[in-house]
Coordinates of C-alpha atoms and ligand atoms in Angstrom, one line a residue:
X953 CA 84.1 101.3 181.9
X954 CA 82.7 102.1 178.2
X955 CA 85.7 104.4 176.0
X956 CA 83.9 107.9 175.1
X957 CA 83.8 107.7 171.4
X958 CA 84.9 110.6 170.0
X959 CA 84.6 114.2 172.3
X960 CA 85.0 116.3 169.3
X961 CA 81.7 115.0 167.7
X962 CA 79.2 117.4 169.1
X963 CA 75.9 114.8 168.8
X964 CA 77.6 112.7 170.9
X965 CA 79.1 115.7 173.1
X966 CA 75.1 116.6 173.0
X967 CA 74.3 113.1 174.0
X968 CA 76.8 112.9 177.3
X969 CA 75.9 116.1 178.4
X970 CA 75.2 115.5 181.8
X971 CA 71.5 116.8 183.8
X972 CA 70.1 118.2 186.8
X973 CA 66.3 117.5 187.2
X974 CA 65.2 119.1 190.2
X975 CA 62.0 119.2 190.5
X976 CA 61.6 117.8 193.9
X977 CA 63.1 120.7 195.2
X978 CA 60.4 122.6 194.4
X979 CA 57.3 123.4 196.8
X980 CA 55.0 121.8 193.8
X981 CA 56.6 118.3 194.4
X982 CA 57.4 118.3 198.3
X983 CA 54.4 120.3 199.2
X984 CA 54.5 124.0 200.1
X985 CA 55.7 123.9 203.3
X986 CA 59.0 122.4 201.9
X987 CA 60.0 122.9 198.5
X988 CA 61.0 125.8 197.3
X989 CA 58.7 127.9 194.8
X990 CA 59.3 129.6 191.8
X991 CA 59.0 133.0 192.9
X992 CA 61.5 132.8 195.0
X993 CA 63.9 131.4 192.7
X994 CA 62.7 133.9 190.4
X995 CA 63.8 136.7 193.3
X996 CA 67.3 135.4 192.7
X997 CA 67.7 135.9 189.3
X998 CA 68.8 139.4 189.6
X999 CA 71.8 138.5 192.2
X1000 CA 72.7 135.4 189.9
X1001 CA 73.5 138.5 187.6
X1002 CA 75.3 139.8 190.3
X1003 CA 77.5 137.3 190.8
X1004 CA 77.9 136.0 187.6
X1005 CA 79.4 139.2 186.7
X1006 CA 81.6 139.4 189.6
X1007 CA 82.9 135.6 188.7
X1008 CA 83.4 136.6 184.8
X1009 CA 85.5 139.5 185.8
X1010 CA 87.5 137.3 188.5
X1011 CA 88.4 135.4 185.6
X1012 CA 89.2 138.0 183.3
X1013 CA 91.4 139.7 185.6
X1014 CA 92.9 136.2 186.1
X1015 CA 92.3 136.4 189.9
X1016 CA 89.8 132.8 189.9
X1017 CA 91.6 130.7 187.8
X1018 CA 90.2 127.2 187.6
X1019 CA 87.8 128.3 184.6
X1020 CA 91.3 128.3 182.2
X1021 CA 92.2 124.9 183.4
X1022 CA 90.6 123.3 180.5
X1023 CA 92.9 125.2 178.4
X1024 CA 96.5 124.1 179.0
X1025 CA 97.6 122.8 175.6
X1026 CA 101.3 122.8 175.8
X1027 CA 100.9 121.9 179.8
X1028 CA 98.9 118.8 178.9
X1029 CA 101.8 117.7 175.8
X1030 CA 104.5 117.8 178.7
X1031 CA 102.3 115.7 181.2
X1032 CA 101.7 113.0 178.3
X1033 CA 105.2 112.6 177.4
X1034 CA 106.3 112.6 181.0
X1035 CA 103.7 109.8 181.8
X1036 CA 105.1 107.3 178.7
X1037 CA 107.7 108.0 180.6
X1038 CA 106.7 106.6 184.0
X1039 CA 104.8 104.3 182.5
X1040 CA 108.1 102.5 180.5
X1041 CA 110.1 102.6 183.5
X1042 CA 107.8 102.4 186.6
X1043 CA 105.9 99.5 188.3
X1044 CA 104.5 102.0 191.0
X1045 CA 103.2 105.7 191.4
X1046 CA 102.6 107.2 194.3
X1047 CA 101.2 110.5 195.2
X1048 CA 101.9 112.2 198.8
X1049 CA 99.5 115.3 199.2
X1050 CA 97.0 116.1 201.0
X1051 CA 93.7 117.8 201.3
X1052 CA 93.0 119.3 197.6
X1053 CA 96.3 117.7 196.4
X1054 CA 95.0 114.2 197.0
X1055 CA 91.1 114.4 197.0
X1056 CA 91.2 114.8 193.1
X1057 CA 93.9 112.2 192.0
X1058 CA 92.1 109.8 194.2
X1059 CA 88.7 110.9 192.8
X1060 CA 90.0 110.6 189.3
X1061 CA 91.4 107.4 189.8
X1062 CA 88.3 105.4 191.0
X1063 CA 85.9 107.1 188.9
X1064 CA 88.0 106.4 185.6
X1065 CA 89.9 103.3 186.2
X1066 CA 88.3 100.0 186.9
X1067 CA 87.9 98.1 190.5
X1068 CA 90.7 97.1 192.1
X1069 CA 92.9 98.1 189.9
X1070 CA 96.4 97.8 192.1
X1071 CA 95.3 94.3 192.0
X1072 CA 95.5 93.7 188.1
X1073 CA 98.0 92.6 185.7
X1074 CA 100.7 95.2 184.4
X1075 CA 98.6 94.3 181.3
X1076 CA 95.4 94.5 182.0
X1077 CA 96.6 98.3 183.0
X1078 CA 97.6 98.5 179.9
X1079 CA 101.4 98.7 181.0
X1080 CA 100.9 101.6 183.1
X1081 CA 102.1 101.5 186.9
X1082 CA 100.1 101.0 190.1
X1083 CA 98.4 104.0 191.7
X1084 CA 99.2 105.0 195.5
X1085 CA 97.6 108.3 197.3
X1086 CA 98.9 108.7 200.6
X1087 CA 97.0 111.4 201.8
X1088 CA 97.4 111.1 205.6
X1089 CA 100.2 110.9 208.0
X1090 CA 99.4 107.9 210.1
X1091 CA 102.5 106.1 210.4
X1092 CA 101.1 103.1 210.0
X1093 CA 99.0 103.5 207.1
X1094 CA 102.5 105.4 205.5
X1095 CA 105.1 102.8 206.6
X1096 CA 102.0 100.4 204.9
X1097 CA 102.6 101.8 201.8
X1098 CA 106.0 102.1 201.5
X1099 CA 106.2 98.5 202.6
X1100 CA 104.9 97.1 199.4
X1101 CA 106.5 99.2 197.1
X1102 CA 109.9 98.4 195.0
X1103 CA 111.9 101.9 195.5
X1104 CA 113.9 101.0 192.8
X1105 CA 110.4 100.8 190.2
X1106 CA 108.7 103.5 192.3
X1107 CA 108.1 107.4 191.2
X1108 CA 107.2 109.7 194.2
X1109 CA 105.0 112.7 193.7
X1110 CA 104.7 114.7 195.8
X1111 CA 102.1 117.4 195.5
X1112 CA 101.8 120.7 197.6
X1113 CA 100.4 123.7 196.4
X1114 CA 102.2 125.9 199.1
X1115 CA 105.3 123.4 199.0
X1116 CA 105.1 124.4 202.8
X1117 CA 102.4 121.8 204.1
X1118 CA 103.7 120.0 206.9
X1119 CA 101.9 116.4 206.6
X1120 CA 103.3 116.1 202.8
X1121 CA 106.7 117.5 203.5
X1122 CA 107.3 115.3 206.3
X1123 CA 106.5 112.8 203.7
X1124 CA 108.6 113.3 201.3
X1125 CA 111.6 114.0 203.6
X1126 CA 110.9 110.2 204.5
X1127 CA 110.7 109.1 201.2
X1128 CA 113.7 111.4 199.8
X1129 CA 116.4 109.2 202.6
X1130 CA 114.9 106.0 201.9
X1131 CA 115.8 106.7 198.0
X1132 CA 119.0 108.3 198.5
X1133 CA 119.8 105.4 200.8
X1134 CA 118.7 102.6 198.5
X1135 CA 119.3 104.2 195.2
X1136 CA 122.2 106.9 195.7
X1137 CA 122.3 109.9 193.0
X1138 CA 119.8 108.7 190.9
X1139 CA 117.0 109.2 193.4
X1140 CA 116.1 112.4 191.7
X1141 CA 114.9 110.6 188.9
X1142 CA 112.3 108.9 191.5
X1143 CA 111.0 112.0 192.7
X1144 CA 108.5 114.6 190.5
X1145 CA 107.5 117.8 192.5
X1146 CA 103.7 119.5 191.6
X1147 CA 103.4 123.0 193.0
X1148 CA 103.4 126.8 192.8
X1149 CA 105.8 127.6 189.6
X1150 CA 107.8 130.1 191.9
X1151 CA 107.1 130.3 195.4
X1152 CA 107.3 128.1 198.4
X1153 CA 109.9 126.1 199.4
X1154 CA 109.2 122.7 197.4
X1155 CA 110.1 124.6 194.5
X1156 CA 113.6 125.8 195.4
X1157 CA 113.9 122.5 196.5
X1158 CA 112.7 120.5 193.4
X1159 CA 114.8 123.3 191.2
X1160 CA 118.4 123.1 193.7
X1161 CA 118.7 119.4 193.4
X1162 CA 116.9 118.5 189.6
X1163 CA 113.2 117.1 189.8
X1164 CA 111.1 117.1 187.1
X1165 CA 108.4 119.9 188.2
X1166 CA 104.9 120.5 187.1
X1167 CA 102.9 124.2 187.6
X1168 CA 100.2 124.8 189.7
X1169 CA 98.9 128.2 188.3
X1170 CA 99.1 130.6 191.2
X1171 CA 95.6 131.4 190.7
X1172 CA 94.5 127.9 191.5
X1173 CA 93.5 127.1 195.0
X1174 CA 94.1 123.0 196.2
X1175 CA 90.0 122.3 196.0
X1176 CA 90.0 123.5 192.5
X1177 CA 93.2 122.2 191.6
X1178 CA 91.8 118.9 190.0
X1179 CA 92.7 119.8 186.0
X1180 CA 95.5 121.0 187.4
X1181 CA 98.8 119.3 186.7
X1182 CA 97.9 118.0 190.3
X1183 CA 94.6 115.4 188.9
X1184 CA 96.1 115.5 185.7
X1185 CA 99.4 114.4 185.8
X1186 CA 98.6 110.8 188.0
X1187 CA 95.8 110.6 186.0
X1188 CA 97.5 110.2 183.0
X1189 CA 100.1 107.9 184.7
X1190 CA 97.4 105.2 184.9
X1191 CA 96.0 105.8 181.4
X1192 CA 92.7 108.0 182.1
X1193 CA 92.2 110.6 178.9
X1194 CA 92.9 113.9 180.1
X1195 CA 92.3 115.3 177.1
X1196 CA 88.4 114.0 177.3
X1197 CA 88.3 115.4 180.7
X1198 CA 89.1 118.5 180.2
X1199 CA 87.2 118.3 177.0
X1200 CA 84.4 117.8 179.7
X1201 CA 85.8 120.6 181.4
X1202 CA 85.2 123.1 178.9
X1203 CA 82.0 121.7 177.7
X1204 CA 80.7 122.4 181.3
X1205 CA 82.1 126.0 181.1
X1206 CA 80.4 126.7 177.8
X1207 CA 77.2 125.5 179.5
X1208 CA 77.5 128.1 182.3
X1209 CA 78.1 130.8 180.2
X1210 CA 75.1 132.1 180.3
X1211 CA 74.2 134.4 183.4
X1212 CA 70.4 133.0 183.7
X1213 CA 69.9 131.2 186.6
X1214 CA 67.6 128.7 185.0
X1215 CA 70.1 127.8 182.3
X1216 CA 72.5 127.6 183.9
X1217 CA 73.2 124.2 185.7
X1218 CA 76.1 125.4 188.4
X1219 CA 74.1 128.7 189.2
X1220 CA 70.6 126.6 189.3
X1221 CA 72.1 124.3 191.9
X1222 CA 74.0 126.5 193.5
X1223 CA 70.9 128.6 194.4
X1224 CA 68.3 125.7 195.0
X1225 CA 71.1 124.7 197.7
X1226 CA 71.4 127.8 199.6
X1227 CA 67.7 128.4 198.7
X1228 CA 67.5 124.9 200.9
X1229 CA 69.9 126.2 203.7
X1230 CA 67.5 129.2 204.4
X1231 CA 64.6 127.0 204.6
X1232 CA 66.5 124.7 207.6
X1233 CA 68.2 122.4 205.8
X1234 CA 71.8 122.9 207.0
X1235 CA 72.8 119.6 205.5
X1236 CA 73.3 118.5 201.8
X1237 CA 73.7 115.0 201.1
X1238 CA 75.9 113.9 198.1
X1239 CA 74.9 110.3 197.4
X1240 CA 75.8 108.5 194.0
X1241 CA 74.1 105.1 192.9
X1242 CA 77.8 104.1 191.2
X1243 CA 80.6 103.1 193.3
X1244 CA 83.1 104.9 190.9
X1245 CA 81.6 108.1 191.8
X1246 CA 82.3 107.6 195.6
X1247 CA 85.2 109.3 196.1
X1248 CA 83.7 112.4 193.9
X1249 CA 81.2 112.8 196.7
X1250 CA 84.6 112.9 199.0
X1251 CA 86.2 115.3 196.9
X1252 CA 83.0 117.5 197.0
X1253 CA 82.7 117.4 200.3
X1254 CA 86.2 119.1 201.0
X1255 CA 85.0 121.3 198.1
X1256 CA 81.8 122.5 199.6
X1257 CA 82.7 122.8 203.1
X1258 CA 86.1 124.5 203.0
X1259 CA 84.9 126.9 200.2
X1260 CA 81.6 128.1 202.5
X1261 CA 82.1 127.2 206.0
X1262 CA 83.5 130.9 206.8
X1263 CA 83.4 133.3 210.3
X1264 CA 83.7 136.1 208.0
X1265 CA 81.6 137.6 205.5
X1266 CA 83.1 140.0 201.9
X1267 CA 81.9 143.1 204.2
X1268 CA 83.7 142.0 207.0
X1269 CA 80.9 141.1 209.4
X1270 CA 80.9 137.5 211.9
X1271 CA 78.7 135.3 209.8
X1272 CA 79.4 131.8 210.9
X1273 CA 77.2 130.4 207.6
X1274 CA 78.1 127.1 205.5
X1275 CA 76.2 124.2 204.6
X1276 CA 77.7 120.4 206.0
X1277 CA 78.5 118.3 203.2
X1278 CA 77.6 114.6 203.8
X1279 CA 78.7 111.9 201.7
X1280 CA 76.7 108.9 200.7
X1281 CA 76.6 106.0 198.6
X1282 CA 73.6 104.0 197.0
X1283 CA 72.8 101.3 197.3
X1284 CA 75.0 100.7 200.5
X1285 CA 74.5 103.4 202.9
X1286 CA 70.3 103.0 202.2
X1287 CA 71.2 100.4 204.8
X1288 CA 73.0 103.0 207.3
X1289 CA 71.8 106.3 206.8
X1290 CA 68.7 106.8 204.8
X1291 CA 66.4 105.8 207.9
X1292 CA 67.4 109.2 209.1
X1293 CA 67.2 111.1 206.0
X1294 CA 63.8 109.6 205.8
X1295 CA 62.6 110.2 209.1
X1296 CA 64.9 112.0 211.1
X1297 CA 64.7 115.9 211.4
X1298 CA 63.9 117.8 207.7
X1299 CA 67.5 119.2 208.0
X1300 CA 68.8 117.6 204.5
X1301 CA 68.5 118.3 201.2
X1302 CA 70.0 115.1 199.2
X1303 CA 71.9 114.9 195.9
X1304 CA 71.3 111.9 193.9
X1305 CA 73.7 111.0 190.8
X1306 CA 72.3 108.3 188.5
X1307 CA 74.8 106.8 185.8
X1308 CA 72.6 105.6 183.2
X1309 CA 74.9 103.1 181.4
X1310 CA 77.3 101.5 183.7
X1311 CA 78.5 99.5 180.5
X1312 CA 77.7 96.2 182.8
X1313 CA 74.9 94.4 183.8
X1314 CA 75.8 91.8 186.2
X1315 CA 72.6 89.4 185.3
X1316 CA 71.1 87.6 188.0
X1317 CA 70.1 84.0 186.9
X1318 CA 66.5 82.3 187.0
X1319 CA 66.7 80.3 190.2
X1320 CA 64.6 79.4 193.9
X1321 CA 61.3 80.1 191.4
X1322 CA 59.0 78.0 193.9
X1323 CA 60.5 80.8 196.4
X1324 CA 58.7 84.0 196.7
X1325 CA 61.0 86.0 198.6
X1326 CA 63.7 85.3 196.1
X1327 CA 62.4 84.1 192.9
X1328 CA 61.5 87.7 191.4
X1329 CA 65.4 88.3 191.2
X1330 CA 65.8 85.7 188.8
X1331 CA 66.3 87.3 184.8
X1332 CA 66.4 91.0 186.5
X1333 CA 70.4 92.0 186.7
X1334 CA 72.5 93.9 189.3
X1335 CA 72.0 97.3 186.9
X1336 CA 68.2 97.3 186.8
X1337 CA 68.1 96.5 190.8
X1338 CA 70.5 99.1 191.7
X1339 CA 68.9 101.7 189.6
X1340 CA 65.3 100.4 190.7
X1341 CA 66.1 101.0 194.1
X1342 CA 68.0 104.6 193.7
X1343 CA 64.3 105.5 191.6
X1344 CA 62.6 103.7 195.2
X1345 CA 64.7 105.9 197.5
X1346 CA 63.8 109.0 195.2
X1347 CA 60.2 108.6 195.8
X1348 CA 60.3 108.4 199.1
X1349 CA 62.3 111.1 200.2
X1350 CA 59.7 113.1 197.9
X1351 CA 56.8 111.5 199.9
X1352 CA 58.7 112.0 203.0
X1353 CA 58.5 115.3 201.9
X1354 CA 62.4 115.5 201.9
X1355 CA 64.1 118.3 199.2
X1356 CA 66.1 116.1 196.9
X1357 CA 67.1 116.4 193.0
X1358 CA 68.6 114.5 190.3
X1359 CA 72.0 114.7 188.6
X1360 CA 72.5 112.2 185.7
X1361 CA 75.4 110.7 183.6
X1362 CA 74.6 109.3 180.7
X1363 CA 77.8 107.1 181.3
X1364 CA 81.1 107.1 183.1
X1365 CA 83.7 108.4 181.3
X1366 CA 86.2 111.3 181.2
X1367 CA 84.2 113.8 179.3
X1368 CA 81.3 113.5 181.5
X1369 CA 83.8 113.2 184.9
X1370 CA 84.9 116.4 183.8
X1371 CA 81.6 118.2 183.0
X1372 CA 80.0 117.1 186.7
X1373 CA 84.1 118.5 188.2
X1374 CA 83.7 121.5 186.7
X1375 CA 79.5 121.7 187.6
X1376 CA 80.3 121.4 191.3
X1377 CA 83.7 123.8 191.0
X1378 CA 81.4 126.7 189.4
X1379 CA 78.8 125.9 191.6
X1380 CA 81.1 126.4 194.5
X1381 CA 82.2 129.5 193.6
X1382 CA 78.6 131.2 192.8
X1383 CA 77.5 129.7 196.3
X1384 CA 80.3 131.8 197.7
X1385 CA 78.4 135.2 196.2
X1386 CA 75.1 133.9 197.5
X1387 CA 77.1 133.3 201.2
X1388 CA 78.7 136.6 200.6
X1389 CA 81.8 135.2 201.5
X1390 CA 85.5 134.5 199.6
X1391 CA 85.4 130.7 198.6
X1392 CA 89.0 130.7 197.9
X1393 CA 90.5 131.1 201.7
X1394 CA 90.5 128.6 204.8
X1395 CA 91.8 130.6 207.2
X1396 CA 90.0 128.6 209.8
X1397 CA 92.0 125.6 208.6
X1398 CA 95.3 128.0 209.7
X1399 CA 94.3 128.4 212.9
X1400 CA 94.9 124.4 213.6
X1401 CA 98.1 124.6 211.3
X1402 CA 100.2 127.2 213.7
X1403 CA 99.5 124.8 217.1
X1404 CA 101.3 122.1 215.2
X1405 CA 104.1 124.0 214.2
X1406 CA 104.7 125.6 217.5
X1407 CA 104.5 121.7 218.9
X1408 CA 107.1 120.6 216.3
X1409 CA 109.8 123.7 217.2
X1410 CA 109.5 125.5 213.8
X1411 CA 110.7 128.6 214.0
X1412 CA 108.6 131.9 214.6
X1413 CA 106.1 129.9 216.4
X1414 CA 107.2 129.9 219.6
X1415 CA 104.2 132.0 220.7
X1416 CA 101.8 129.0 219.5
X1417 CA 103.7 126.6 221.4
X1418 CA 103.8 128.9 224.9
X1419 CA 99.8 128.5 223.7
X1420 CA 99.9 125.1 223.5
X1421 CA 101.5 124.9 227.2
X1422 CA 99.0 127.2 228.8
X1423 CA 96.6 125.2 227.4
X1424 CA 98.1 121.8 228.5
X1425 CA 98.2 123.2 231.5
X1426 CA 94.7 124.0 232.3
X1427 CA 93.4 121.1 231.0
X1428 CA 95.3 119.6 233.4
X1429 CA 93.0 121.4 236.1
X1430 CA 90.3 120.0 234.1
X1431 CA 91.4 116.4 233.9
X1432 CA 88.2 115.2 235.9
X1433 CA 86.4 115.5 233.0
X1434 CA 87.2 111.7 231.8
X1435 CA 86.7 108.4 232.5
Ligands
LIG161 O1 92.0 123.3 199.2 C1 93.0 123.7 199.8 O2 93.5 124.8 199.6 C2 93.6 122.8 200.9 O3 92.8 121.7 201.1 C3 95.0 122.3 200.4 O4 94.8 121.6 199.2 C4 95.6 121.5 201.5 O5 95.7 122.1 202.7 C5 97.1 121.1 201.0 O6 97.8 122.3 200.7 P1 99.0 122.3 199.8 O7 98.7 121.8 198.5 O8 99.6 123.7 199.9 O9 100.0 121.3 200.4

């Protein structure tokens, strides 16, 4: 990974500023049967106004409050000093969260640190720890982590917005006995607690027996939580510049000032999406040509579809709308999926990122000349194949008359990490107004949430459990349905 030079030099702020080319959305590229024209994005500029003015005020009123993440001086100061601290006295970090509590950290990680980086020296991390996300409750993918760890060198995070979620709690009440059995009273220094700053349970926990604690403001939902103390705080752990990414951050909100849909790159995209979903095209594909940005497409893809897969819309009426998110990765997956985006039904519209400087080349030497079928490799490099082959897949979706546009990084580094973050976040947010739904709530995602406690006895469910019988019960009725 190249080091950003300098973020507070604005030619070269000018010169990562990260595009969105999307002229193959458009019916004059994909043919008029299905692109999208400019009259009809034209129609939309007067409800970009709309909702750009209902967003501003969201954020004036301090009701959305991801726009003022880039902003968190003193915030940031305690999160640096804490991290030299971890970083002196720790071998091992490890987050336990889940959902938007673990999506960022892990995205953050892989897109700003190198390959494989559990497996390199202390010093080639540059003395900071290794980096753990345990973002799911299997036990044996938990009891896996926990297996190769040093208790003793470790420091726990655990991350919950709510401080209520049951996957992450369970997790740290595991964690919390193995330290107090192994380490005694000082297992409070192995434990640092992210959430609300007043409410929920994690933080009358975290203040009754002395964690360190970091703030989640309580206008910040868990998918826009990434320059939160929740991304911020394990990204700085393992050395990534936070102050570049939010730097990145706020350069993206300065872009999207501006209420004109055609200047604006998270309203533009925003709409050609939607625009795309009224045409029949239910599904948008995110699909990078740069493995670091892999587990961005993941962390959009929660983003997306838990923001705008809603029943209900703001006037109260059954919608059922929301596009699926689908996550991709080129050059691999042009040898799983991309026969069906190229052929299958036109339901897709598909994302391409490009990363024009990957800061390696990965030459491939002159050899098998006399071979045909392999001797034009020689003298190219991995770089030049990779993005010959993203530029390939481009023009055929177009031919294949498939809806597809561009987003480019000039290279991968924090300040343009947080510029495409903060894109998609802004994005996600006008899509809501074009849905006509609220972006912030999943209360479908509740629904699942109150089985489980009724099954695990917690109190003032006991309803959900009788629900959970009756329904065990019928399905027992029903049990020649498998094989
Ligand atoms: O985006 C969201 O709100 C969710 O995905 C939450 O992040 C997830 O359910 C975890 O919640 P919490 O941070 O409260 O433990």
């Amino acid at each position: 990974m190249k080091k950003a030079v300098n973020w507070k030099d604005s030619k070269w702020k000018t010169r990562m500023r990260i595009t969105l080319d999307y002229k193959n959305m458009m019916a004059d590229s994909v043919g008029k049967n299905y692109g999208i024209t400019l009259s009809e994005m034209e129609k939309m500029s007067a409800t970009a106004k709309r909702i750009d003015k209902d967003l501003k005020q969201g954020w004036r009123e301090r009701r959305i409050g991801f726009f003022d993440l880039p902003f968190q001086g003193e915030n940031v100061d305690k999160i640096k000093s804490f991290s030299r601290k971890v970083k002196s006295g720790y071998d091992s970090f490890v987050v336990l969260g889940i959902g938007g509590s673990a999506l960022g950290p892990i995205a953050l990680q892989t897109a700003l640190n190198p390959p494989h980086y559990n497996l390199l020296t202390k010093k080639e991390r540059n003395g900071s720890p290794k980096l753990f996300v345990a973002d799911n409750i299997d036990p044996t993918g938990f009891e896996g982590i926990l297996r190769v760890l040093d208790p003793e060198k470790t420091m726990f995070n655990v991350i919950s917005k709510s401080g209520g979620t049951a996957e992450t709690m369970s997790q740290f009440i595991i964690v919390r006995d193995l330290l107090k059995k192994r380490l005694g009273k000082s297992y409070k220094n192995h434990i640092v607690a992210t959430t609300d700053p007043e409410k929920g349970i994690l933080r009358k926990i975290a203040t009754d027996e002395g964690f360190e604690t970091f703030p989640i403001p309580a206008n910040v939902g868990g998918r826009f939580s990434i320059f939160s103390s929740v991304g911020l705080l394990p990204a700085a752990v393992v050395g990534i510049d936070i102050e570049e990414l939010l730097a990145g951050a706020a350069y993206m909100n300065e872009l999207c000032m501006t209420s004109d849909l055609f200047q604006n790159p998270a309203y533009l995209n925003a709409t050609l999406q939607y625009l795309a979903n009224r045409k029949g095209k239910p599904m948008s594909v995110m699909m990078p040509y740069a493995d670091s940005l892999k587990d961005i497409a993941d962390w959009y893809r929660q983003l997306w579809a838990e923001s705008l897969g809603k029943k209900v819309s703001l006037d109260g009426k059954t919608v059922h709308v929301g596009p699926t998110p689908i996550k991709a990765l080129g050059a691999t997956d042009q040898h799983s999926q991309l026969q069906l985006y190229m052929e299958g039904p036109l339901d897709k519209v598909i994302t391409l990122i490009r990363v024009k400087d990957f800061g390696a080349e990965a030459k491939i030497p002159k050899a098998y000349k006399e071979i045909g079928e392999l001797g034009y490799l020689g003298g190219h490099s991995l770089k030049g194949l990779l993005q010959a082959e993203m530029l390939a897949t481009e023009m055929a979706l177009t031919h294949n008359q498939r809806m597809n546009c561009t987003i480019t990084l000039p290279e991968v580094n924090a300040f343009t990490i947080g510029q495409l973050l903060q894109m998609l976040m802004i994005q996600t947010a006008f899509a809501g107004g074009l849905y006509n739904i609220d972006p912030f709530d999943q209360p479908g995602v509740e629904h699942g949430k109150q089985y489980a406690y009724g099954m695990m006895g917690r109190k003032g469910y006991e309803k959900k459990r009788a629900e959970v019988d009756e329904y065990l019960k019928q399905a027992e009725g029903l049990k020649g349905y498998a094989v």
